[in-house]
Coordinates of N, CA, C and O in Angstrom, one line a residue:
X1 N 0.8 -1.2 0.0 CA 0.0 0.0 0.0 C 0.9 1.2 0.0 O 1.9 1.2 0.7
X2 N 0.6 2.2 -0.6 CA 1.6 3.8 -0.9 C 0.6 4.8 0.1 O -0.6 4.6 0.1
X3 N 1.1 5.6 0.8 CA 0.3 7.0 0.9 C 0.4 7.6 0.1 O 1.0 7.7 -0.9
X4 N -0.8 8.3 0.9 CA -1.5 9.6 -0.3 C -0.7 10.8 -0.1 O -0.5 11.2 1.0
X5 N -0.3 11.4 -0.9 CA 0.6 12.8 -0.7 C -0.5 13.9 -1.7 O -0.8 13.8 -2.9
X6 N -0.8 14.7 -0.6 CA -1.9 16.1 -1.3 C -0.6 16.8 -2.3 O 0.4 17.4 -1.9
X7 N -0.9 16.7 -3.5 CA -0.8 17.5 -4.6 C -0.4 19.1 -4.5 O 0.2 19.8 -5.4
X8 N -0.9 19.4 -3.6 CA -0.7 21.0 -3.1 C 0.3 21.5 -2.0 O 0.5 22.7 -1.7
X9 N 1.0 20.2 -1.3 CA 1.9 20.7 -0.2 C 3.4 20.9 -1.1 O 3.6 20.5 -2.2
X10 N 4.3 21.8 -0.3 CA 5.2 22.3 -0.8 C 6.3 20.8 -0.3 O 7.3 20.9 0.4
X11 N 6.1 19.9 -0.6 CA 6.8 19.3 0.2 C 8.0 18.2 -1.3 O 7.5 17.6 -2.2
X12 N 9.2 18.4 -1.1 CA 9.8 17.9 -2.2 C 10.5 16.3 -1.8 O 10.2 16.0 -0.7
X13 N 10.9 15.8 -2.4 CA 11.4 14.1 -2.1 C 12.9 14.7 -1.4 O 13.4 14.0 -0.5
X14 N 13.1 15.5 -1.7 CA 14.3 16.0 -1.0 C 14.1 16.3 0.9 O 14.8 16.1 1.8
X15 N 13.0 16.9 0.8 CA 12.2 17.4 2.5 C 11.8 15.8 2.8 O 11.6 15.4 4.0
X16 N 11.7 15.2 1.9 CA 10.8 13.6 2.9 C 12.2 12.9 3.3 O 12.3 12.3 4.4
X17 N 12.9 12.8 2.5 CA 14.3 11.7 3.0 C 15.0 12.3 4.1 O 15.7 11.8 4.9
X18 N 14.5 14.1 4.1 CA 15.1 14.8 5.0 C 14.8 14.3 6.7 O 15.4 14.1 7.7
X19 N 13.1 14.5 6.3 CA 12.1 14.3 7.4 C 12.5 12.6 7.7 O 12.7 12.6 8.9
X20 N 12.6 11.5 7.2 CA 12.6 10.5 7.5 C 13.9 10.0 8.2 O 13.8 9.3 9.2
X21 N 15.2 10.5 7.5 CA 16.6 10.0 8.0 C 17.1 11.0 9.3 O 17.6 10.4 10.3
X22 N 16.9 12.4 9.3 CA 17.4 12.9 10.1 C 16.4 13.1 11.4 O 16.9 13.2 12.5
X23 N 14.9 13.2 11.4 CA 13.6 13.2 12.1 C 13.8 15.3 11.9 O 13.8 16.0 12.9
X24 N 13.9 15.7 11.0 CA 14.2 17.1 11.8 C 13.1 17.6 10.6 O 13.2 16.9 9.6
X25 N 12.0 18.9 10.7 CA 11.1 19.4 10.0 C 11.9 19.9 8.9 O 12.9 20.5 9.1
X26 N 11.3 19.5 7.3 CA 11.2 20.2 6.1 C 11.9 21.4 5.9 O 12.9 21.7 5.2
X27 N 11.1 22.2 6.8 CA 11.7 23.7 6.5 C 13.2 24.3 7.5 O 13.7 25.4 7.7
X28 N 13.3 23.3 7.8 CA 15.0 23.7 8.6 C 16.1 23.4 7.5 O 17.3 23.5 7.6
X29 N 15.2 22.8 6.0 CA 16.3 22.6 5.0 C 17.4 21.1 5.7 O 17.2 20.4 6.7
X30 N 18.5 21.1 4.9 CA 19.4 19.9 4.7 C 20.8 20.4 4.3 O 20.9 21.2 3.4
X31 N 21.8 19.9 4.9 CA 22.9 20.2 5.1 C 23.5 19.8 3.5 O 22.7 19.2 3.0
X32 N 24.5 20.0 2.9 CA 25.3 19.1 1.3 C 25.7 17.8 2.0 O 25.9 16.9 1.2
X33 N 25.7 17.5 3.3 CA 26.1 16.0 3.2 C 24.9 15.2 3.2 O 24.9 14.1 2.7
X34 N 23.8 15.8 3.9 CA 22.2 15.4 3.7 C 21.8 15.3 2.3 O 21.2 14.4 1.9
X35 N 22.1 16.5 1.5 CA 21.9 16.2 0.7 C 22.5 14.8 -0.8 O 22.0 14.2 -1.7
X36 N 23.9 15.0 0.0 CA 24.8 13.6 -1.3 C 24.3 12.6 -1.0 O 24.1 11.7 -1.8
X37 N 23.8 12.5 0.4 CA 23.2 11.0 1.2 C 22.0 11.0 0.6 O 22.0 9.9 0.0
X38 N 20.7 11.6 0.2 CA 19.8 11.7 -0.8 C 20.0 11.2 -2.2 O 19.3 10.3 -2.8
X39 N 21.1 11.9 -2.8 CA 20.9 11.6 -3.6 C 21.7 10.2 -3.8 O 21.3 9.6 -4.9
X40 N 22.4 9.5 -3.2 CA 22.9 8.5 -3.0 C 21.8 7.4 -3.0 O 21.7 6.5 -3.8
X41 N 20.9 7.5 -2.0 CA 19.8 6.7 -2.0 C 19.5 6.6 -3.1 O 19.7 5.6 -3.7
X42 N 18.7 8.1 -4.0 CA 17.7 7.5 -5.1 C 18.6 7.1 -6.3 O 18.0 7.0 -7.4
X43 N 20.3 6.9 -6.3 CA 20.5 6.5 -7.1 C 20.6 5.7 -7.2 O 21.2 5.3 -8.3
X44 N 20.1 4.9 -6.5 CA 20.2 3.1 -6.3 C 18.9 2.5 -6.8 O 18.9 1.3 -6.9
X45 N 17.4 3.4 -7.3 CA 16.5 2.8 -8.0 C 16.4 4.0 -9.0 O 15.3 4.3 -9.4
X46 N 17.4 4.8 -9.6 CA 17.7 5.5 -10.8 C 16.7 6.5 -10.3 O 15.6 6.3 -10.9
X47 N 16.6 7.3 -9.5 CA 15.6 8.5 -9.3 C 16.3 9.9 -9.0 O 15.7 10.9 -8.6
X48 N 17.4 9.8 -9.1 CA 17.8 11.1 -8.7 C 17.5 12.6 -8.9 O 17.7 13.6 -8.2
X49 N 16.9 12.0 -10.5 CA 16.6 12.8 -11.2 C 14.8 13.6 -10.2 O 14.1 14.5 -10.6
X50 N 14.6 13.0 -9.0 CA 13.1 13.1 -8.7 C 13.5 13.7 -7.2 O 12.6 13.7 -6.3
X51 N 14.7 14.4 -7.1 CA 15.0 14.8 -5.8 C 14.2 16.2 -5.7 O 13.6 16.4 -4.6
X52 N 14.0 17.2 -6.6 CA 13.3 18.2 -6.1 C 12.3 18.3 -6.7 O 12.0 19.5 -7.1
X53 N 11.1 17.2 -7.0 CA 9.9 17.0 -7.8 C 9.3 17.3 -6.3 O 10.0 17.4 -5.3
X54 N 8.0 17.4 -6.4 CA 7.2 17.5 -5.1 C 6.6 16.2 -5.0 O 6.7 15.4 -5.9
X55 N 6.1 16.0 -3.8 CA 6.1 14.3 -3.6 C 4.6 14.3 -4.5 O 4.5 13.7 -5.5
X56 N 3.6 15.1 -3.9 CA 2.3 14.5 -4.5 C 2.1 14.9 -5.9 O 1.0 15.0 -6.4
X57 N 3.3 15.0 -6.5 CA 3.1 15.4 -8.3 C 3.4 13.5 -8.7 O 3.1 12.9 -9.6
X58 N 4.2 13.1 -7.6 CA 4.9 12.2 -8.3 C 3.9 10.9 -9.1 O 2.8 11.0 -8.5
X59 N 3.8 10.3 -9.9 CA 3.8 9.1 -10.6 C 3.3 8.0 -9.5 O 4.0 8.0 -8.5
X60 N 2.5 7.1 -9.6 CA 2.7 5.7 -8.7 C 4.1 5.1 -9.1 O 4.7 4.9 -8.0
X61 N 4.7 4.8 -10.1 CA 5.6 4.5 -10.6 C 7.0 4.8 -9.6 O 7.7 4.0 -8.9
X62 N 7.1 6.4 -9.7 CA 8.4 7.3 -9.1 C 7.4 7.0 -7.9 O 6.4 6.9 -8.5
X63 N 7.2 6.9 -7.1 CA 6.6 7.2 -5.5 C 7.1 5.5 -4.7 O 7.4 5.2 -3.5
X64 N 7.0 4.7 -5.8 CA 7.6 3.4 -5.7 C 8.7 3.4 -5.0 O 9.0 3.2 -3.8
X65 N 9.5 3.8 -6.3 CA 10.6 4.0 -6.6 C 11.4 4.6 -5.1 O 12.3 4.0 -4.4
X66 N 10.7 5.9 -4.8 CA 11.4 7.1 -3.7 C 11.2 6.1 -2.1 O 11.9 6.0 -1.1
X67 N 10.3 5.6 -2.4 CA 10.0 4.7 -1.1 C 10.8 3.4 -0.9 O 11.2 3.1 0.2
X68 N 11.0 2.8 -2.0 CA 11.9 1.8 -2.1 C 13.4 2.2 -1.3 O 13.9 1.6 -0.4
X69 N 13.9 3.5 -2.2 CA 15.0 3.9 -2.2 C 14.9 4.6 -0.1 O 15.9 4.9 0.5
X70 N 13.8 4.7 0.4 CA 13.5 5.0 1.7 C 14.2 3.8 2.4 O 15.4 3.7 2.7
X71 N 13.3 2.9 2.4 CA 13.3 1.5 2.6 C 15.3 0.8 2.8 O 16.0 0.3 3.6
X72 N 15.3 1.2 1.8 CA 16.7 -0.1 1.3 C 18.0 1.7 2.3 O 19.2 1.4 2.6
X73 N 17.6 3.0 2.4 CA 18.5 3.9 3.0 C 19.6 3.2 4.1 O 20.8 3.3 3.9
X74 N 19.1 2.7 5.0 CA 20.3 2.2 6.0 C 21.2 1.1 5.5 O 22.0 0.5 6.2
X75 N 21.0 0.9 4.7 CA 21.7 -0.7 4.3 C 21.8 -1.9 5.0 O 22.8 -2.5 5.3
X76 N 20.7 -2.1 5.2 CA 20.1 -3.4 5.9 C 21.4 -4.4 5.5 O 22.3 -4.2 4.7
X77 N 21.3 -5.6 6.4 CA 21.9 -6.8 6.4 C 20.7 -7.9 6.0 O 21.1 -8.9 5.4
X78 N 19.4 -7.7 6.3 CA 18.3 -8.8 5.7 C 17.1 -7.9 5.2 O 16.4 -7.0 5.5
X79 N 17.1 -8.4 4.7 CA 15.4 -7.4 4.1 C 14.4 -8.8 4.1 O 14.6 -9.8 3.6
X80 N 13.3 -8.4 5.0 CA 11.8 -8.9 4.2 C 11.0 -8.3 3.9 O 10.6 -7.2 4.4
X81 N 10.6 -9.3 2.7 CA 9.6 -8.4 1.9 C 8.2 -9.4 1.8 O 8.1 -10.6 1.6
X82 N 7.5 -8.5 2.0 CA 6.0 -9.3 2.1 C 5.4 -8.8 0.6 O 5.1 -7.6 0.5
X83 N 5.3 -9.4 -0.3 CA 4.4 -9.6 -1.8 C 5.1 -8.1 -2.4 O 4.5 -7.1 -2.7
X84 N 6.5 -8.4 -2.3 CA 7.2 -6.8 -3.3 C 7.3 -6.0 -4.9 O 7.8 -5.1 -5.4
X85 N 6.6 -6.8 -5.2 CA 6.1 -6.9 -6.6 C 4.9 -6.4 -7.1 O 4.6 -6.3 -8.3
X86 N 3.9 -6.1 -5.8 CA 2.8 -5.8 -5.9 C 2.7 -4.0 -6.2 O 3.6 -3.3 -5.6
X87 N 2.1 -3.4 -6.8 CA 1.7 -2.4 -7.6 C 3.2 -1.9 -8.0 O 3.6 -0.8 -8.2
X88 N 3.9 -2.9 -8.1 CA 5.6 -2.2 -9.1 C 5.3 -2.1 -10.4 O 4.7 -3.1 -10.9
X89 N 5.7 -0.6 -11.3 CA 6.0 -0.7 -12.4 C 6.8 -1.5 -13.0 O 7.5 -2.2 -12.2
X90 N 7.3 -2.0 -14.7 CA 8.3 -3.0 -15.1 C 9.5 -2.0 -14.5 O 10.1 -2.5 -13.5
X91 N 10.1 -0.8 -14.9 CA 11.1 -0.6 -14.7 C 11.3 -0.5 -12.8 O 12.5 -0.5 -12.5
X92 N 10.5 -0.5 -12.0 CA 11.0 -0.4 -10.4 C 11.7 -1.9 -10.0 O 12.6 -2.3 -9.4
X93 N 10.4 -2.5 -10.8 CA 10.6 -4.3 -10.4 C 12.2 -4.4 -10.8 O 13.0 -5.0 -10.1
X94 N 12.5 -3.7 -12.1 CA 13.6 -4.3 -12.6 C 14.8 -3.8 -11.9 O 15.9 -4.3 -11.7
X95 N 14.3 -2.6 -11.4 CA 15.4 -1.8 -10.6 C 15.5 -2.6 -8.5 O 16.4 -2.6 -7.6
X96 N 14.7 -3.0 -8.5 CA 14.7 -4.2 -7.5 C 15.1 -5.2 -7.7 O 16.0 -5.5 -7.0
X97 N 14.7 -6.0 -8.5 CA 15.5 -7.5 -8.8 C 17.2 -7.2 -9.2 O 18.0 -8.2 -9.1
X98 N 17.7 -5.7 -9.6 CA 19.0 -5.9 -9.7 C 19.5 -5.6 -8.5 O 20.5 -6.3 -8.0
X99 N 18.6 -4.2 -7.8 CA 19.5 -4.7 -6.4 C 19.8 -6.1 -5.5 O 20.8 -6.6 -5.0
X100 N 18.6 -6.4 -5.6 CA 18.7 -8.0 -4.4 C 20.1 -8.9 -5.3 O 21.0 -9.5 -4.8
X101 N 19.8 -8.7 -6.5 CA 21.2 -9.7 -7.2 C 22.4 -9.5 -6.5 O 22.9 -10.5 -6.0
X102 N 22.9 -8.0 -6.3 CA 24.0 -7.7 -5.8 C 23.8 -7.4 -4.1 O 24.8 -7.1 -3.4
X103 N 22.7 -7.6 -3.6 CA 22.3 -7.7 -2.1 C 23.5 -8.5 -1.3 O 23.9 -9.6 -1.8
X104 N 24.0 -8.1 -0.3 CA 25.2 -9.0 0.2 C 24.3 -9.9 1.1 O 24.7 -11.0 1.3
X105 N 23.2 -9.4 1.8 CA 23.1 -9.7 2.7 C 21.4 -11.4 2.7 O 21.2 -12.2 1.8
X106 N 20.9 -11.3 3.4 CA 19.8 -12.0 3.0 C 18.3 -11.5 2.8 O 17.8 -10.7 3.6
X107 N 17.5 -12.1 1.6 CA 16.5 -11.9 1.8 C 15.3 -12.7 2.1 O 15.2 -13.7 1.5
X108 N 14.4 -12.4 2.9 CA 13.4 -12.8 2.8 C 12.1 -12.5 2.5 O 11.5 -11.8 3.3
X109 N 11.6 -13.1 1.2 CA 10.3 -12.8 0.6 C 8.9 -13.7 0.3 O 8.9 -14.4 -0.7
X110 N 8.1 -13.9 1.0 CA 6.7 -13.9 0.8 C 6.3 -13.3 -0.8 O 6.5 -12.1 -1.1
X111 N 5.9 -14.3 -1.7 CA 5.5 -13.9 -3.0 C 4.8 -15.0 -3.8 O 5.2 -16.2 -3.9
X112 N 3.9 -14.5 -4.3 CA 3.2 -15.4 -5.3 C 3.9 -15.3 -7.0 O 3.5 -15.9 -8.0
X113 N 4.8 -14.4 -6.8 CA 5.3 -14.1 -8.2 C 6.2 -15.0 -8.5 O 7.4 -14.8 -8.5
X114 N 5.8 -16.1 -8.7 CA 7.1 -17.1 -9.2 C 8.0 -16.8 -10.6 O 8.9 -17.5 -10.9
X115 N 7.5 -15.7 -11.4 CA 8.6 -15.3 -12.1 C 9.7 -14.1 -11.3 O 10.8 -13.9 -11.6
X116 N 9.1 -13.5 -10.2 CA 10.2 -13.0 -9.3 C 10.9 -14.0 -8.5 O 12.1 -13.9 -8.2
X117 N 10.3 -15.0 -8.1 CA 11.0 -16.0 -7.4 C 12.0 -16.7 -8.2 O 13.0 -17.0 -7.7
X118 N 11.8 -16.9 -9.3 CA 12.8 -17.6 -10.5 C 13.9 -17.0 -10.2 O 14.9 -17.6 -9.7
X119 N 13.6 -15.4 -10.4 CA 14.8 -14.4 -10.5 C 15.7 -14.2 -9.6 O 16.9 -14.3 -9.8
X120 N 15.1 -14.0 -8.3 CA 15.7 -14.0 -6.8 C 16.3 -14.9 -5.9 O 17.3 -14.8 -5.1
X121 N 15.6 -15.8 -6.2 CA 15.3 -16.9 -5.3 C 16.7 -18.2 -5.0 O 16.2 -19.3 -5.4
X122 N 17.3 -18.4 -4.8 CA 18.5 -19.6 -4.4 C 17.7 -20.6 -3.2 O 18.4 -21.7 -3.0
X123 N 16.8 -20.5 -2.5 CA 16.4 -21.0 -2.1 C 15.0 -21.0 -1.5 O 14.7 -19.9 -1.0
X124 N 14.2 -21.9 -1.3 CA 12.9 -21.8 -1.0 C 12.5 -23.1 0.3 O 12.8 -24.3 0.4
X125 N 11.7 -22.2 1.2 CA 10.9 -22.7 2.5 C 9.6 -22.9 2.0 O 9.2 -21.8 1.5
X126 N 8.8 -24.0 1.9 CA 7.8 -24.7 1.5 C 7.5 -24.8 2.7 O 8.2 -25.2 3.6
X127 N 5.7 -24.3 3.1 CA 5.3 -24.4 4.1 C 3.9 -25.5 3.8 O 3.0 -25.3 3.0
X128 N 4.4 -26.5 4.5 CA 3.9 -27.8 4.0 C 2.2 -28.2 4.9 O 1.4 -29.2 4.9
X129 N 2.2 -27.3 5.6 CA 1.0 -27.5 6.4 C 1.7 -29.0 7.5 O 2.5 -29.9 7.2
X130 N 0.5 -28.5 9.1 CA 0.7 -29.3 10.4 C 2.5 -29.1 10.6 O 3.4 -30.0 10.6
X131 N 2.5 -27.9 10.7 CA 3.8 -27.5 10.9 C 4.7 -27.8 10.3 O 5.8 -27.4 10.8
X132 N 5.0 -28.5 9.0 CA 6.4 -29.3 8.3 C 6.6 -27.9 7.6 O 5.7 -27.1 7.3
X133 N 7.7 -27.6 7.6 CA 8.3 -26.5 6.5 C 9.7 -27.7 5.9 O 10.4 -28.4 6.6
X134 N 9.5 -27.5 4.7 CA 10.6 -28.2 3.6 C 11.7 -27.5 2.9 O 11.2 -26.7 2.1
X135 N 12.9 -27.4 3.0 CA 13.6 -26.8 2.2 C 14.1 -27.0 0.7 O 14.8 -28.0 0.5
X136 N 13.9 -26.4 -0.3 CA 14.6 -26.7 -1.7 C 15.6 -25.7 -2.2 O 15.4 -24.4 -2.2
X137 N 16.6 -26.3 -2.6 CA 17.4 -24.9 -3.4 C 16.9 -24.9 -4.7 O 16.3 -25.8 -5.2
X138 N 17.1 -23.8 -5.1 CA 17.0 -22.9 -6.2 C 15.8 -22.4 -6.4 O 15.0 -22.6 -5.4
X139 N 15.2 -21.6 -7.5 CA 13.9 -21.1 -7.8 C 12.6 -21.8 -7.5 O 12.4 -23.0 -7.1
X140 N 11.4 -20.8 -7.9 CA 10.2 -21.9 -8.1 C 10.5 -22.6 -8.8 O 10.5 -23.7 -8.1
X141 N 10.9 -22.8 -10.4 CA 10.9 -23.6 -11.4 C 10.9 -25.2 -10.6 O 10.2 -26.2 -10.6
X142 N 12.6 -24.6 -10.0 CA 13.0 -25.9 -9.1 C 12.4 -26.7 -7.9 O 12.4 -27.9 -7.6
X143 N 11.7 -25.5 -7.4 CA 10.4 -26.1 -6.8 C 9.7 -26.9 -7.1 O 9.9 -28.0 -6.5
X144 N 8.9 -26.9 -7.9 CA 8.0 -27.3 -8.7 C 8.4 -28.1 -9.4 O 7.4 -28.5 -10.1
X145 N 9.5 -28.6 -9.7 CA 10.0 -29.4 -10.8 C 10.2 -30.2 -9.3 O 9.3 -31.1 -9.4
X146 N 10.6 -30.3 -8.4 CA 11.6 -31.5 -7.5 C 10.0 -32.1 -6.8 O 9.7 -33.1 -6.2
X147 N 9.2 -30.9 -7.2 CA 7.8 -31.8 -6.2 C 6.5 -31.9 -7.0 O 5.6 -32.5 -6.5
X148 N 6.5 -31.2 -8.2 CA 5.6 -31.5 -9.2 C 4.4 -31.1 -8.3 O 3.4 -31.9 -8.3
X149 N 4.5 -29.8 -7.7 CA 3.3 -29.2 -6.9 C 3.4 -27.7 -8.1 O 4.2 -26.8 -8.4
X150 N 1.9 -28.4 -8.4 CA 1.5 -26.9 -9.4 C 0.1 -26.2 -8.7 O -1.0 -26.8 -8.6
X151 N 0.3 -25.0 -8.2 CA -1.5 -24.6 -7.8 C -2.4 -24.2 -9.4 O -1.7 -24.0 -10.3
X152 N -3.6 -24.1 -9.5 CA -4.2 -23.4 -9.8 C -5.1 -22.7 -9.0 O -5.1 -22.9 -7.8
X153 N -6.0 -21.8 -9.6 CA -7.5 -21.1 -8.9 C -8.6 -21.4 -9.9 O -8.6 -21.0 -11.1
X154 N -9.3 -22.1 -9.3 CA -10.7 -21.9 -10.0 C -11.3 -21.1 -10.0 O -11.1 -20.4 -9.1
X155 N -12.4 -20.7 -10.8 CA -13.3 -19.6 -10.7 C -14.8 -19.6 -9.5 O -15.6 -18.7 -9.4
X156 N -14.6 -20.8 -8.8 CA -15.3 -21.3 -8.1 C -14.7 -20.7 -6.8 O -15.4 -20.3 -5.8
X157 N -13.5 -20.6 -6.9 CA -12.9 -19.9 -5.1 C -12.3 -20.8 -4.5 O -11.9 -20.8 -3.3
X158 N -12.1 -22.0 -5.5 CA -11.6 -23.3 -4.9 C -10.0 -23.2 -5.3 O -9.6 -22.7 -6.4
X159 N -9.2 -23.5 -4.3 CA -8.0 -24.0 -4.7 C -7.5 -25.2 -4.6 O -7.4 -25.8 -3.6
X160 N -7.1 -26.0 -6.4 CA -6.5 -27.2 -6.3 C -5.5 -27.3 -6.6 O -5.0 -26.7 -7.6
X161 N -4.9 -28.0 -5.9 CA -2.9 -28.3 -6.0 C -3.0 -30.1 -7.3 O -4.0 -30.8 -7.7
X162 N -1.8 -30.2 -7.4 CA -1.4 -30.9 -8.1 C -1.7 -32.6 -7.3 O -1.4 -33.6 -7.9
X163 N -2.2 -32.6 -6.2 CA -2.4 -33.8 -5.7 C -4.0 -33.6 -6.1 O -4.7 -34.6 -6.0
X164 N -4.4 -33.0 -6.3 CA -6.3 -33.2 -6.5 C -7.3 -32.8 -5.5 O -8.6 -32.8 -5.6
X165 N -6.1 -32.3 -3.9 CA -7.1 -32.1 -3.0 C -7.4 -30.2 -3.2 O -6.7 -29.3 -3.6
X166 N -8.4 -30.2 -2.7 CA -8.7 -28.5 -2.9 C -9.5 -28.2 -1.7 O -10.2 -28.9 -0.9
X167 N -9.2 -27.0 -1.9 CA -9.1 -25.9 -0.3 C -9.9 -24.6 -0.8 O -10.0 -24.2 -2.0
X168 N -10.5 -23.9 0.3 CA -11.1 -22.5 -0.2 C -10.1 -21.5 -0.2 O -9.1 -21.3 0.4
X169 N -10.9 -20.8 -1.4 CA -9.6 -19.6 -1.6 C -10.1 -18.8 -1.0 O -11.3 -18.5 -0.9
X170 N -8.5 -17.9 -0.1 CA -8.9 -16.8 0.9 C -9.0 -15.6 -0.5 O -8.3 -15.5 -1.5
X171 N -10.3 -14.6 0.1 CA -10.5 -13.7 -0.3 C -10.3 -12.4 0.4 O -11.0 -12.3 1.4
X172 N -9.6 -11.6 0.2 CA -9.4 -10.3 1.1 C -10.8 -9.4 0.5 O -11.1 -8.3 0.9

């Protein structure tokens, strides 16, 4: 989910990284090392170019992007990510899947995108129900190939797996 940024506040991506990393108000401005440290961030999902845009002009797309580049500021040692793929443009996703490539550290992600999981993925926790969790290396592909567990959804709300038994599908 993104917040809403009112279209009319004076407020720039420059004043939000300000407001977020140092906790200090917008209008006390940002030092040149606050500021290289900004622009350092958004150069890591290619936005630099979005440092003095106003936030609520921005794009779903760039708002992604600026938040991401929030997100990943401290340089975590583990990231999880709960369903990160969800409302990403092609270019943010792409600009995400290259960081995690070069990620030193670990990730963990919750995702139904098994073509992001292809991409990311060196290893997978299969949560097998009555507590068994299973481990496999490599991608879904490999998943799915070493256990020949395929889901579908029916249009019925049913979910059936590759063994024939079927379950109700949660609806939010």
């Amino acid at each position: 989910q993104s917040p809403a940024f009112d279209p009319g506040e004076p407020i720039s991506v420059a004043d939000l990284f300000c407001c977020c990393m140092s906790g200090r108000p917008a209008f006390l401005g940002h030092s040149a090392k606050m500021h290289a440290l900004i622009l350092e961030c958004l150069d890591r999902v290619h936005g630099t170019d979005l440092i003095s845009k106003r936030v609520g002009t921005l794009s779903g797309g760039e708002l992604q992007r600026v938040l991401l580049a929030l997100a990943l500021e401290p340089m975590p040692n583990i990231l999880i990510l709960d369903e990160p793929t969800n409302d990403l443009d092609i270019a943010t996703l792409t600009i995400l899947e290259d960081y995690l490539d070069s990620f030193d550290g670990i990730v963990v992600a919750v995702s139904h995108d098994r073509y992001f999981l292809d991409r990311i993925a060196n290893r997978i926790f299969a949560f097998e129900g009555n507590g068994v969790i299973t481990r496999y290396e490599g991608g879904y592909t490999d998943y799915q190939q070493k256990t020949n567990h395929v889901i579908t959804v029916k249009d019925s709300g049913i979910i059936q797996d590759a063994t024939g038994v079927e379950k109700e599908k949660k609806v939010n």
